[in-house]
Amino acid sequence: MLSAMQVLSKPRTQLATSRRVFMGTRRTPGPEHESDRVGSSVTTGLMKLQSRIRDKVLALDPSSQWHDSVSERKPKMSAAKEPPQQADVVIIGGGVMGWGVAYWLLSHFKGPSPMSVLVLEKDARVEMGATARSVGGFRQQFSRPENVQMSLYMAEFLRDAKKLLHVPGSTVDLGVRQGSYLFLADEDSAATLEREFHMQVAEGAKLDLLSPWQLSERFPWLNVDGVALGRLGLQNEGWFDPWSLHQAFRRKATYLGADFMHAEFKSFQMAKHKDSMNQVSGKRVSGVKVWIPGTACEYEVKCAVAVNAAGPWGGLVGKRAGLPFDHLPVELRKRYVYSFHSNVSPVMDCPMLVNTDGTYVRPENFTGMYLCGRSPRHEDEPPTDDLEVDHNYFTEEVWPSLGHRVPAFLDLKVKQSWAGFYDCNVIDGSPIIGYHHPLVPNLASICGFSGHGIQHSAAASRGLAEMMLSGHFTTIDLSCFAPSDSRLVEEECLV
Ligand SMILES: Cc1cc2nc3c(=O)[nH]c(=O)nc-3n(C[C@H](O)[C@H](O)[C@H](O)COP(=O)(O)OP(=O)(O)OC[C@H]3O[C@@H](n4cnc5c(N)ncnc54)[C@H](O)[C@@H]3O)c2cc1C
């Protein structure tokens, strides 16, 4: 197997170019064109891919007998009560990332896949994870070029989703609503906002910088006291229905042959990792132990590669492979979302407004309904042992900020609220995507998106699938998100 560090050195600009070429190609929908969708780099044919998988398994453990059975393996469908004895790839977590990876892996193949992919999900209704509780916003405005690229990719993906995720007998409607994000900065943060603006525009984002006067002209309902600068998205921003995206990924991946088990991952089976000289050089995952909820049954599923797509629980899964915390520092963080109604509100031209203190609000529809919230200060992080909503947080923290910035919101009625767990990388606020080389070289992670994973799910899961199939990222170079030591000692927030 190629090491993550070996294969990730391609400069980003070079990859951005290849992405643009790739994205420019429109193709006809339909199962007969599945392989085309992943671009020319994956039209290598079944035989080549089969041998690649074999090579990877052999590289992990030259003495392995695994390769004898891999090519004969056909995925078992989920009606089975017991999990399969083995799968080429086991994905832990059936949220948007897990199903996204399954989809991209399997869509590389024309015809029946020679690769078996098993998705494990502990939560029968998939309601406790981040995906089901997400707000579904997408924006071009990030402080890392790779995040901007992933968002731009998402905007394009959403436009193509009907074709890409089409399955006979069902329709794909992701509830996409084009909108804008408006970030406000005070005197202290204006220079950063402007610096990021130039980087974002250089990456291809369409944005405007607005002075307080211009903001007042454009949004007369906005109080610009204390605002030094605003940054407004002009396209490729808005929101969509996260659950619909999750279901569409799942349906399509299943259609392409992914296997699913309602089962909880419990532990890794580890084996000695032997290098090409047959020397022991560490450890690797040889299988996973799973428990079927509601039964006393535990099973072992052998695998060539395991993927940690456990979202907010990603750090816990990593721990079970013996990864040190600073290699996979992903933890749960509880966030509240409040839905309110306002009679006297901006509605029609209200963007996703992000106040100077991080309080956000956006229209939900055209009947005066809005969603809002804010991440708490570090010292005020609520406990994560339940998903109860703190209503005082709205009254004491969120509402005063909203009412100050948009005086019309001094008059509102909260109609609904919910809490969800952010999948937080507590060190730098950015995702961890790639193999845990050299610690456990056949364990990959895709987690820690820290509140922006829905909009990056298509690009990130595609990137990991590329890494798994070809040993490097081809669409967008995501190597800065690899779980390397050099990255995770940086304390700078990379969002
Ligand atoms: C309130 C809220 C608002 C958000 N708003 C936005 C937004 O506007 N824009 C945006 O881009 N992102 C947003 N996000 C973030 C985004 O939703 C997440 O980054 C994304 O959904 C993460 O997907 P995931 O598949 O990694 O995690 P999840 O959806 O949490 O999926 C992980 C799955 O793994 C399963 N699992 C865990 N452990 C095990 C185990 N041992 N065995 C088997 N299964 C296991 C869990 O049950 C879960 O279903 C928001 C999140 C929240 C909570």
Coordinates of C-alpha atoms and ligand atoms in Angstrom, one line a residue:
M1 CA 0.0 0.0 0.0
L2 CA 1.2 3.5 -0.8
S3 CA 1.9 5.6 2.2
A4 CA -0.3 8.7 2.7
M5 CA 2.9 10.8 3.0
Q6 CA 4.4 9.4 -0.2
V7 CA 1.5 10.1 -2.4
L8 CA 0.3 13.5 -1.3
S9 CA 3.0 15.8 -2.4
K10 CA 1.3 17.1 -5.6
P11 CA 1.0 20.9 -5.5
R12 CA -2.5 22.2 -5.0
T13 CA -2.5 24.6 -7.9
Q14 CA -1.7 21.7 -10.3
L15 CA -4.6 19.7 -8.9
A16 CA -7.0 22.7 -9.0
T17 CA -6.3 22.7 -12.7
S18 CA -7.1 19.1 -13.2
R19 CA -10.3 19.6 -11.1
R20 CA -11.5 22.3 -13.4
V21 CA -10.9 20.2 -16.5
F22 CA -12.8 17.4 -14.8
M23 CA -15.7 19.4 -13.6
G24 CA -16.2 21.0 -17.0
T25 CA -17.3 17.7 -18.5
R26 CA -21.1 17.1 -18.5
R27 CA -22.2 13.5 -19.0
T28 CA -25.5 11.7 -19.7
P29 CA -27.1 10.2 -16.7
G30 CA -27.9 6.5 -16.3
P31 CA -26.2 3.4 -14.9
E32 CA -24.4 2.7 -18.2
H33 CA -22.3 5.8 -17.6
E34 CA -21.4 5.2 -14.0
S35 CA -17.7 5.0 -14.5
D36 CA -17.5 8.1 -16.7
R37 CA -18.6 10.2 -13.8
V38 CA -15.4 9.8 -12.0
G39 CA -13.4 11.0 -14.9
S40 CA -10.7 9.6 -17.1
S41 CA -8.5 8.6 -14.2
V42 CA -10.8 5.8 -13.3
T43 CA -11.5 4.2 -16.7
T44 CA -8.9 1.7 -16.0
G45 CA -11.2 -1.4 -16.1
L46 CA -12.0 -4.1 -13.7
M47 CA -8.9 -6.2 -14.1
K48 CA -6.6 -3.3 -13.2
L49 CA -8.6 -2.4 -10.1
Q50 CA -8.8 -5.9 -9.0
S51 CA -5.1 -6.3 -9.1
R52 CA -4.6 -3.0 -7.4
I53 CA -6.7 -4.1 -4.5
R54 CA -4.7 -7.4 -4.4
D55 CA -1.5 -5.4 -4.5
K56 CA -2.6 -3.3 -1.6
V57 CA -3.5 -6.3 0.5
L58 CA -0.2 -7.9 -0.3
A59 CA 1.7 -4.8 0.5
L60 CA 0.1 -4.8 4.0
D61 CA 0.9 -8.4 4.6
P62 CA 2.7 -10.4 2.0
S63 CA 1.9 -13.6 3.6
S64 CA -1.9 -12.9 3.4
Q65 CA -4.2 -15.4 1.7
W66 CA -6.7 -12.6 1.4
H67 CA -6.2 -12.0 -2.3
D68 CA -7.2 -15.5 -3.2
S69 CA -10.8 -14.8 -2.2
V70 CA -11.2 -11.1 -2.9
S71 CA -12.0 -11.3 -6.6
E72 CA -14.5 -14.0 -6.1
R73 CA -16.4 -12.1 -3.4
K74 CA -19.8 -10.8 -4.3
P75 CA -21.4 -8.3 -1.8
K76 CA -24.2 -9.8 0.4
M77 CA -27.2 -7.6 0.7
S78 CA -28.5 -6.2 3.9
A79 CA -31.4 -8.7 4.3
A80 CA -28.8 -11.0 5.9
K81 CA -29.1 -11.3 9.7
E82 CA -25.4 -11.9 10.1
P83 CA -22.7 -9.7 8.6
P84 CA -20.5 -11.1 5.8
Q85 CA -17.4 -12.9 7.0
Q86 CA -15.3 -10.4 5.1
A87 CA -15.4 -7.3 3.0
D88 CA -12.7 -5.5 1.1
V89 CA -13.7 -2.2 2.7
V90 CA -15.5 -1.9 6.0
I91 CA -16.9 1.6 6.6
I92 CA -17.7 2.5 10.2
G93 CA -20.5 5.0 10.3
G94 CA -23.5 5.4 7.9
G95 CA -23.8 9.2 7.9
V96 CA -23.2 11.3 4.9
M97 CA -19.4 10.6 4.8
G98 CA -19.7 6.8 5.1
W99 CA -22.3 6.6 2.3
G100 CA -20.4 9.2 0.3
V101 CA -17.2 7.1 0.4
A102 CA -19.2 3.9 -0.5
Y103 CA -20.8 5.7 -3.4
W104 CA -17.5 7.1 -4.9
L105 CA -15.7 3.8 -4.4
L106 CA -18.3 1.8 -6.2
S107 CA -19.1 4.3 -8.9
H108 CA -15.5 3.8 -10.2
F109 CA -16.6 0.5 -11.6
K110 CA -18.4 -0.2 -14.8
G111 CA -20.8 -3.1 -14.3
P112 CA -20.7 -5.3 -11.1
S113 CA -18.1 -4.2 -8.7
P114 CA -15.2 -6.5 -7.9
M115 CA -14.9 -4.7 -4.6
S116 CA -17.1 -5.4 -1.6
V117 CA -18.0 -2.5 0.6
L118 CA -19.8 -2.9 3.9
V119 CA -21.2 0.1 5.8
L120 CA -21.8 -0.4 9.5
E121 CA -24.2 1.9 11.4
K122 CA -25.1 1.5 15.0
D123 CA -28.1 3.8 15.0
A124 CA -31.1 2.1 13.3
R125 CA -32.8 5.5 12.5
V126 CA -29.5 7.4 11.9
E127 CA -31.0 10.2 14.0
M128 CA -28.3 10.9 16.5
G129 CA -25.4 11.7 14.1
A130 CA -24.5 15.1 12.8
T131 CA -26.1 14.5 9.3
A132 CA -29.7 14.2 10.5
R133 CA -29.4 17.4 12.6
S134 CA -27.5 19.6 10.2
V135 CA -28.6 22.9 8.9
G136 CA -27.3 22.2 5.4
G137 CA -25.6 25.5 4.6
F138 CA -23.0 25.8 1.9
R139 CA -20.7 28.7 1.3
Q140 CA -17.5 29.7 -0.5
Q141 CA -16.2 31.7 2.4
F142 CA -13.5 29.8 4.3
S143 CA -10.0 30.7 5.4
R144 CA -8.3 27.6 3.8
P145 CA -8.1 27.4 0.0
E146 CA -8.9 23.6 0.1
N147 CA -12.2 24.4 2.0
V148 CA -13.1 26.9 -0.6
Q149 CA -12.4 24.3 -3.3
M150 CA -14.5 21.7 -1.6
S151 CA -17.4 24.1 -1.3
L152 CA -17.1 25.1 -5.0
Y153 CA -17.1 21.4 -5.8
M154 CA -20.3 21.0 -3.8
A155 CA -22.1 23.8 -5.6
E156 CA -21.3 22.0 -8.9
F157 CA -22.2 18.6 -7.4
L158 CA -25.6 19.9 -6.2
R159 CA -26.3 21.0 -9.8
D160 CA -25.4 17.6 -11.1
A161 CA -26.8 15.5 -8.2
K162 CA -30.0 14.5 -10.0
K163 CA -27.9 12.8 -12.7
L164 CA -25.1 11.5 -10.5
L165 CA -27.3 10.0 -7.8
H166 CA -30.1 8.8 -10.0
V167 CA -31.4 5.3 -9.3
P168 CA -34.2 3.8 -11.4
G169 CA -37.5 4.2 -9.8
S170 CA -36.7 7.2 -7.5
T171 CA -36.1 10.9 -7.9
V172 CA -33.4 13.0 -6.3
D173 CA -34.5 16.3 -4.8
L174 CA -32.0 17.8 -2.4
G175 CA -34.1 20.9 -1.7
V176 CA -31.3 23.2 -2.9
R177 CA -32.0 26.8 -2.3
Q178 CA -29.5 29.3 -3.7
G179 CA -28.8 32.1 -1.2
S180 CA -25.9 34.2 0.0
Y181 CA -23.8 34.2 3.1
L182 CA -23.1 37.7 4.6
F183 CA -20.2 37.7 7.1
L184 CA -19.9 40.8 9.2
A185 CA -16.6 42.0 10.7
D186 CA -15.8 44.5 13.4
E187 CA -12.7 46.7 13.6
D188 CA -10.6 43.8 15.0
S189 CA -11.6 41.2 12.4
A190 CA -12.0 43.4 9.3
A191 CA -8.4 42.9 8.1
T192 CA -8.7 39.1 8.3
L193 CA -12.1 39.2 6.5
E194 CA -10.5 41.2 3.7
R195 CA -7.4 39.0 3.5
E196 CA -9.6 35.9 3.2
F197 CA -11.7 37.6 0.5
H198 CA -8.7 38.0 -1.8
M199 CA -7.7 34.3 -1.3
Q200 CA -11.3 33.2 -1.8
V201 CA -11.7 35.2 -5.0
A202 CA -8.3 33.8 -6.3
E203 CA -9.7 30.3 -5.7
G204 CA -12.7 31.1 -7.9
A205 CA -15.3 32.3 -5.4
K206 CA -17.7 35.1 -6.4
L207 CA -17.9 37.6 -3.6
D208 CA -18.3 41.3 -2.8
L209 CA -16.8 43.4 0.0
L210 CA -19.3 45.9 1.4
S211 CA -18.6 49.0 3.6
P212 CA -21.1 49.8 6.4
W213 CA -22.7 52.4 4.1
Q214 CA -23.1 49.9 1.3
L215 CA -24.5 47.4 3.7
S216 CA -27.2 49.9 4.8
E217 CA -28.1 50.7 1.3
R218 CA -28.4 47.1 0.3
F219 CA -30.0 45.7 3.5
P220 CA -32.0 48.6 5.1
W221 CA -33.2 46.4 7.9
L222 CA -29.6 45.8 9.1
N223 CA -28.2 47.7 12.0
V224 CA -24.5 48.4 11.1
D225 CA -23.4 49.7 14.5
G226 CA -20.0 48.2 15.2
V227 CA -19.6 46.8 11.7
A228 CA -16.5 47.7 9.8
L229 CA -16.9 45.5 6.8
G230 CA -19.2 42.9 5.2
R231 CA -18.4 40.0 2.8
L232 CA -21.3 38.8 0.7
G233 CA -21.4 35.7 -1.5
L234 CA -22.7 36.3 -5.0
Q235 CA -23.1 32.8 -6.1
N236 CA -22.5 29.1 -5.2
E237 CA -23.9 29.6 -1.7
G238 CA -27.2 28.6 -0.1
W239 CA -28.6 25.6 1.7
F240 CA -30.1 22.2 1.0
D241 CA -31.7 19.3 2.8
P242 CA -28.9 17.2 4.4
W243 CA -31.1 14.2 5.0
S244 CA -32.1 14.0 1.3
L245 CA -28.4 14.1 0.3
H246 CA -27.7 11.3 2.8
Q247 CA -30.5 9.2 1.5
A248 CA -29.5 9.8 -2.1
F249 CA -25.9 8.7 -1.4
R250 CA -27.2 5.7 0.4
R251 CA -29.7 4.7 -2.2
K252 CA -27.1 5.0 -5.0
A253 CA -24.3 3.2 -3.1
T254 CA -26.7 0.4 -2.3
Y255 CA -27.8 0.2 -6.0
L256 CA -24.1 0.0 -6.9
G257 CA -23.6 -2.9 -4.6
A258 CA -22.7 -1.6 -1.1
D259 CA -23.7 -3.9 1.7
F260 CA -25.2 -2.4 4.9
M261 CA -25.4 -3.8 8.5
H262 CA -27.2 -2.3 11.4
A263 CA -24.4 -3.1 13.7
E264 CA -22.1 -1.4 16.2
F265 CA -18.4 -1.5 15.6
K266 CA -16.8 -2.6 18.8
S267 CA -13.1 -3.1 18.2
F268 CA -10.4 -3.7 15.7
Q269 CA -8.7 -7.0 15.1
M270 CA -5.1 -6.2 14.6
A271 CA -2.3 -8.1 12.9
K272 CA 1.3 -7.6 12.3
H273 CA 2.1 -5.4 9.4
K274 CA 4.7 -6.8 7.1
D275 CA 6.5 -4.8 4.5
S276 CA 7.5 -5.8 1.0
M277 CA 10.6 -7.5 2.5
N278 CA 8.3 -9.6 4.7
Q279 CA 9.6 -7.7 7.8
V280 CA 7.2 -6.8 10.6
S281 CA 7.0 -3.1 10.6
G282 CA 4.0 -2.2 12.8
K283 CA 0.4 -3.3 12.9
R284 CA -2.6 -3.2 10.6
V285 CA -6.3 -3.8 10.9
S286 CA -7.2 -7.4 9.8
G287 CA -10.9 -7.1 10.7
V288 CA -13.5 -5.5 12.9
K289 CA -15.7 -6.9 15.7
V290 CA -19.3 -5.8 15.5
W291 CA -22.3 -6.3 17.7
I292 CA -25.8 -6.6 16.4
P293 CA -28.0 -4.3 18.7
G294 CA -30.7 -6.2 20.5
T295 CA -28.9 -9.5 20.4
A296 CA -26.0 -11.1 22.3
C297 CA -24.2 -11.7 19.0
E298 CA -20.8 -10.4 18.1
Y299 CA -19.2 -11.2 14.8
E300 CA -15.8 -10.6 13.2
V301 CA -15.7 -9.2 9.7
K302 CA -12.3 -9.5 8.0
C303 CA -11.3 -6.6 5.9
A304 CA -8.5 -5.2 3.7
V305 CA -9.2 -1.6 4.6
A306 CA -11.2 0.0 7.4
V307 CA -12.7 3.5 7.1
N308 CA -13.5 5.6 10.2
A309 CA -16.5 7.6 9.2
A310 CA -18.0 7.8 12.7
G311 CA -18.5 11.5 12.7
P312 CA -18.5 13.0 16.2
W313 CA -17.5 9.5 17.5
G314 CA -14.5 9.4 15.2
G315 CA -12.0 10.0 18.0
L316 CA -13.4 7.1 20.0
V317 CA -13.1 4.7 17.0
G318 CA -9.5 5.9 16.5
K319 CA -8.7 5.2 20.1
R320 CA -9.8 1.6 19.6
A321 CA -7.1 1.3 17.0
G322 CA -4.6 2.6 19.5
L323 CA -4.3 6.0 17.8
P324 CA -3.1 8.7 20.1
F325 CA -5.5 11.5 20.8
D326 CA -3.5 14.1 18.9
H327 CA -3.6 12.0 15.8
L328 CA -7.4 12.0 15.7
P329 CA -8.6 14.7 18.1
V330 CA -12.3 14.5 17.1
E331 CA -14.9 15.0 19.8
L332 CA -18.6 15.7 20.2
R333 CA -19.7 19.3 20.7
K334 CA -23.3 20.0 21.3
R335 CA -24.9 22.8 19.2
Y336 CA -28.4 24.2 19.3
V337 CA -30.6 25.3 16.4
Y338 CA -33.6 27.5 17.0
S339 CA -36.4 28.0 14.5
F340 CA -38.5 31.1 14.9
H341 CA -41.3 33.1 13.2
S342 CA -41.2 36.8 12.6
N343 CA -44.0 38.9 11.2
V344 CA -42.0 42.0 10.6
S345 CA -38.9 40.7 9.0
P346 CA -36.7 41.1 5.9
V347 CA -37.6 37.6 4.5
M348 CA -37.2 38.1 0.8
D349 CA -33.6 39.4 0.7
C350 CA -32.3 38.0 3.9
P351 CA -29.0 36.1 3.3
M352 CA -27.4 33.7 5.8
L353 CA -26.3 36.4 8.1
V354 CA -23.3 35.8 10.3
N355 CA -22.9 38.5 12.9
T356 CA -19.5 39.7 14.3
D357 CA -19.9 37.3 17.3
G358 CA -20.7 34.3 15.1
T359 CA -24.5 34.3 15.7
Y360 CA -26.1 33.2 12.4
V361 CA -29.6 33.5 11.0
R362 CA -31.2 32.5 7.7
P363 CA -34.6 32.4 6.3
E364 CA -36.2 28.9 6.2
N365 CA -38.9 29.7 3.7
F366 CA -41.0 32.7 2.5
T367 CA -43.5 32.5 5.3
G368 CA -41.4 34.3 7.9
M369 CA -39.7 31.3 9.4
Y370 CA -35.9 31.5 10.2
L371 CA -33.2 29.3 11.6
C372 CA -30.6 30.6 13.9
G373 CA -27.9 29.6 16.4
R374 CA -24.3 30.2 17.6
S375 CA -21.4 28.1 18.8
P376 CA -20.8 28.7 22.5
R377 CA -17.5 30.1 23.8
H378 CA -15.0 27.5 24.7
E379 CA -15.5 27.8 28.4
D380 CA -19.3 27.5 28.0
E381 CA -19.3 24.2 26.0
P382 CA -22.4 22.2 27.2
P383 CA -22.1 18.6 28.3
T384 CA -22.5 16.0 25.6
D385 CA -24.4 13.3 27.4
D386 CA -27.7 14.1 25.9
L387 CA -29.4 16.1 23.1
E388 CA -31.5 18.4 25.3
V389 CA -31.8 22.0 24.2
D390 CA -30.8 24.9 26.4
H391 CA -33.6 27.5 25.9
N392 CA -31.8 30.0 28.1
Y393 CA -29.0 30.0 25.6
F394 CA -31.3 31.4 23.1
T395 CA -32.8 34.0 25.4
E396 CA -29.5 35.1 26.9
E397 CA -27.0 34.8 24.1
V398 CA -28.5 34.3 20.7
W399 CA -31.6 36.6 20.8
P400 CA -29.8 39.7 22.1
S401 CA -27.3 39.5 19.3
L402 CA -30.0 38.9 16.6
G403 CA -32.2 41.8 18.0
H404 CA -29.2 44.2 18.0
R405 CA -28.2 43.4 14.4
V406 CA -31.7 43.1 13.0
P407 CA -34.1 45.2 15.2
A408 CA -37.1 43.5 13.5
F409 CA -36.0 40.3 15.3
L410 CA -36.7 41.8 18.7
D411 CA -40.2 40.6 17.9
L412 CA -40.2 36.9 17.2
K413 CA -41.6 33.6 18.4
V414 CA -39.5 30.5 18.7
K415 CA -41.5 27.6 17.2
Q416 CA -39.0 24.7 17.3
S417 CA -35.5 23.8 18.4
W418 CA -33.1 20.9 18.3
A419 CA -29.6 20.0 19.3
G420 CA -27.0 18.1 17.4
F421 CA -23.4 17.0 17.8
Y422 CA -20.8 18.7 15.8
D423 CA -17.9 16.4 14.8
C424 CA -15.2 18.7 16.1
N425 CA -11.5 18.5 15.5
V426 CA -10.6 20.2 18.8
I427 CA -7.1 21.1 17.6
D428 CA -7.5 22.9 14.3
G429 CA -11.2 22.8 13.4
S430 CA -10.6 21.1 10.1
P431 CA -11.3 17.5 8.9
I432 CA -9.0 14.6 9.0
I433 CA -9.0 12.8 5.7
G434 CA -6.6 9.9 4.8
Y435 CA -4.7 6.9 6.0
H436 CA -3.2 6.8 9.4
H437 CA 0.2 6.0 8.0
P438 CA 2.5 4.8 9.5
L439 CA 0.7 4.0 12.7
V440 CA -2.1 1.8 11.2
P441 CA -1.6 2.0 7.5
N442 CA -4.8 0.4 6.3
L443 CA -7.1 2.5 8.6
A444 CA -8.4 5.7 6.9
S445 CA -10.4 8.4 8.6
I446 CA -12.8 10.9 7.3
C447 CA -14.2 12.9 10.2
G448 CA -13.7 16.0 12.3
F449 CA -15.5 18.4 9.9
S450 CA -16.3 20.7 12.8
G451 CA -19.6 22.0 11.5
H452 CA -19.1 22.2 7.8
G453 CA -19.1 18.5 6.7
I454 CA -22.4 18.5 4.9
Q455 CA -21.2 20.9 2.3
H456 CA -17.8 19.2 2.0
S457 CA -19.2 15.7 2.0
A458 CA -19.1 15.2 -1.8
A459 CA -15.5 16.4 -2.3
A460 CA -14.1 14.8 0.9
S461 CA -15.7 11.4 0.3
R462 CA -14.7 11.5 -3.3
G463 CA -11.1 12.4 -2.3
L464 CA -10.8 9.6 0.1
A465 CA -12.2 7.1 -2.5
E466 CA -9.5 8.4 -4.9
M467 CA -6.9 7.9 -2.3
M468 CA -8.0 4.4 -1.6
L469 CA -8.2 3.4 -5.3
S470 CA -5.3 5.2 -6.8
G471 CA -3.1 6.2 -3.9
H472 CA -3.5 9.9 -4.4
F473 CA -6.1 12.7 -4.6
T474 CA -7.0 13.6 -8.1
T475 CA -9.9 16.0 -7.9
I476 CA -8.8 18.4 -5.1
D477 CA -5.5 18.0 -3.3
L478 CA -6.7 17.3 0.3
S479 CA -3.3 16.3 1.6
C480 CA -3.3 19.2 4.1
F481 CA -6.0 17.3 5.9
A482 CA -4.0 14.1 6.3
P483 CA -3.6 12.9 9.9
S484 CA 0.1 13.7 10.0
D485 CA 2.0 14.8 13.1
S486 CA 3.2 18.0 11.4
R487 CA -0.3 19.2 10.8
L488 CA -1.9 18.5 14.1
V489 CA 0.7 20.3 16.2
E490 CA -0.4 23.5 14.6
E491 CA -2.8 25.3 16.8
E492 CA -4.1 27.7 14.2
C493 CA -7.7 27.2 13.3
L494 CA -7.7 26.1 9.7
V495 CA -11.4 26.7 8.9
Ligands
LIG1 C1 -26.6 21.4 14.4 C2 -25.7 21.2 13.3 C3 -25.7 22.1 12.2 C4 -24.8 21.9 11.1 N1 -24.9 22.7 10.1 C5 -24.1 22.5 9.0 C6 -24.1 23.4 7.9 O1 -24.9 24.3 7.9 N2 -23.3 23.2 6.9 C7 -22.4 22.1 6.9 O2 -21.6 22.0 5.9 N3 -22.3 21.3 7.9 C8 -23.1 21.5 9.0 N4 -23.1 20.6 10.1 C9 -22.0 19.6 10.1 C10 -22.4 18.4 9.3 O3 -23.7 18.0 9.5 C11 -21.4 17.2 9.7 O4 -20.1 17.7 9.5 C12 -21.6 16.0 8.8 O5 -23.0 15.6 8.8 C13 -20.8 14.9 9.3 O6 -21.2 13.7 8.7 P1 -20.6 12.3 9.2 O7 -21.1 11.2 8.3 O8 -19.1 12.4 9.3 O9 -21.1 12.2 10.7 P2 -22.5 11.6 11.2 O10 -23.6 12.1 10.4 O11 -22.5 11.9 12.7 O12 -22.4 10.0 10.9 C14 -21.5 9.2 11.7 C15 -22.3 7.9 12.0 O13 -21.4 7.0 12.6 C16 -22.2 6.2 13.4 N5 -21.3 5.5 14.4 C17 -20.6 6.1 15.3 N6 -19.9 5.2 16.1 C18 -20.3 4.0 15.5 C19 -19.9 2.7 15.8 N7 -19.1 2.4 16.8 N8 -20.4 1.7 15.1 C20 -21.3 1.9 14.0 N9 -21.7 3.2 13.7 C21 -21.2 4.2 14.4 C22 -23.2 7.2 14.1 O14 -24.3 6.5 14.6 C23 -23.5 8.1 12.9 O15 -24.7 7.8 12.2 C24 -23.9 20.8 11.1 C25 -24.0 19.9 12.2 C26 -24.8 20.1 13.2 C27 -24.9 19.1 14.4

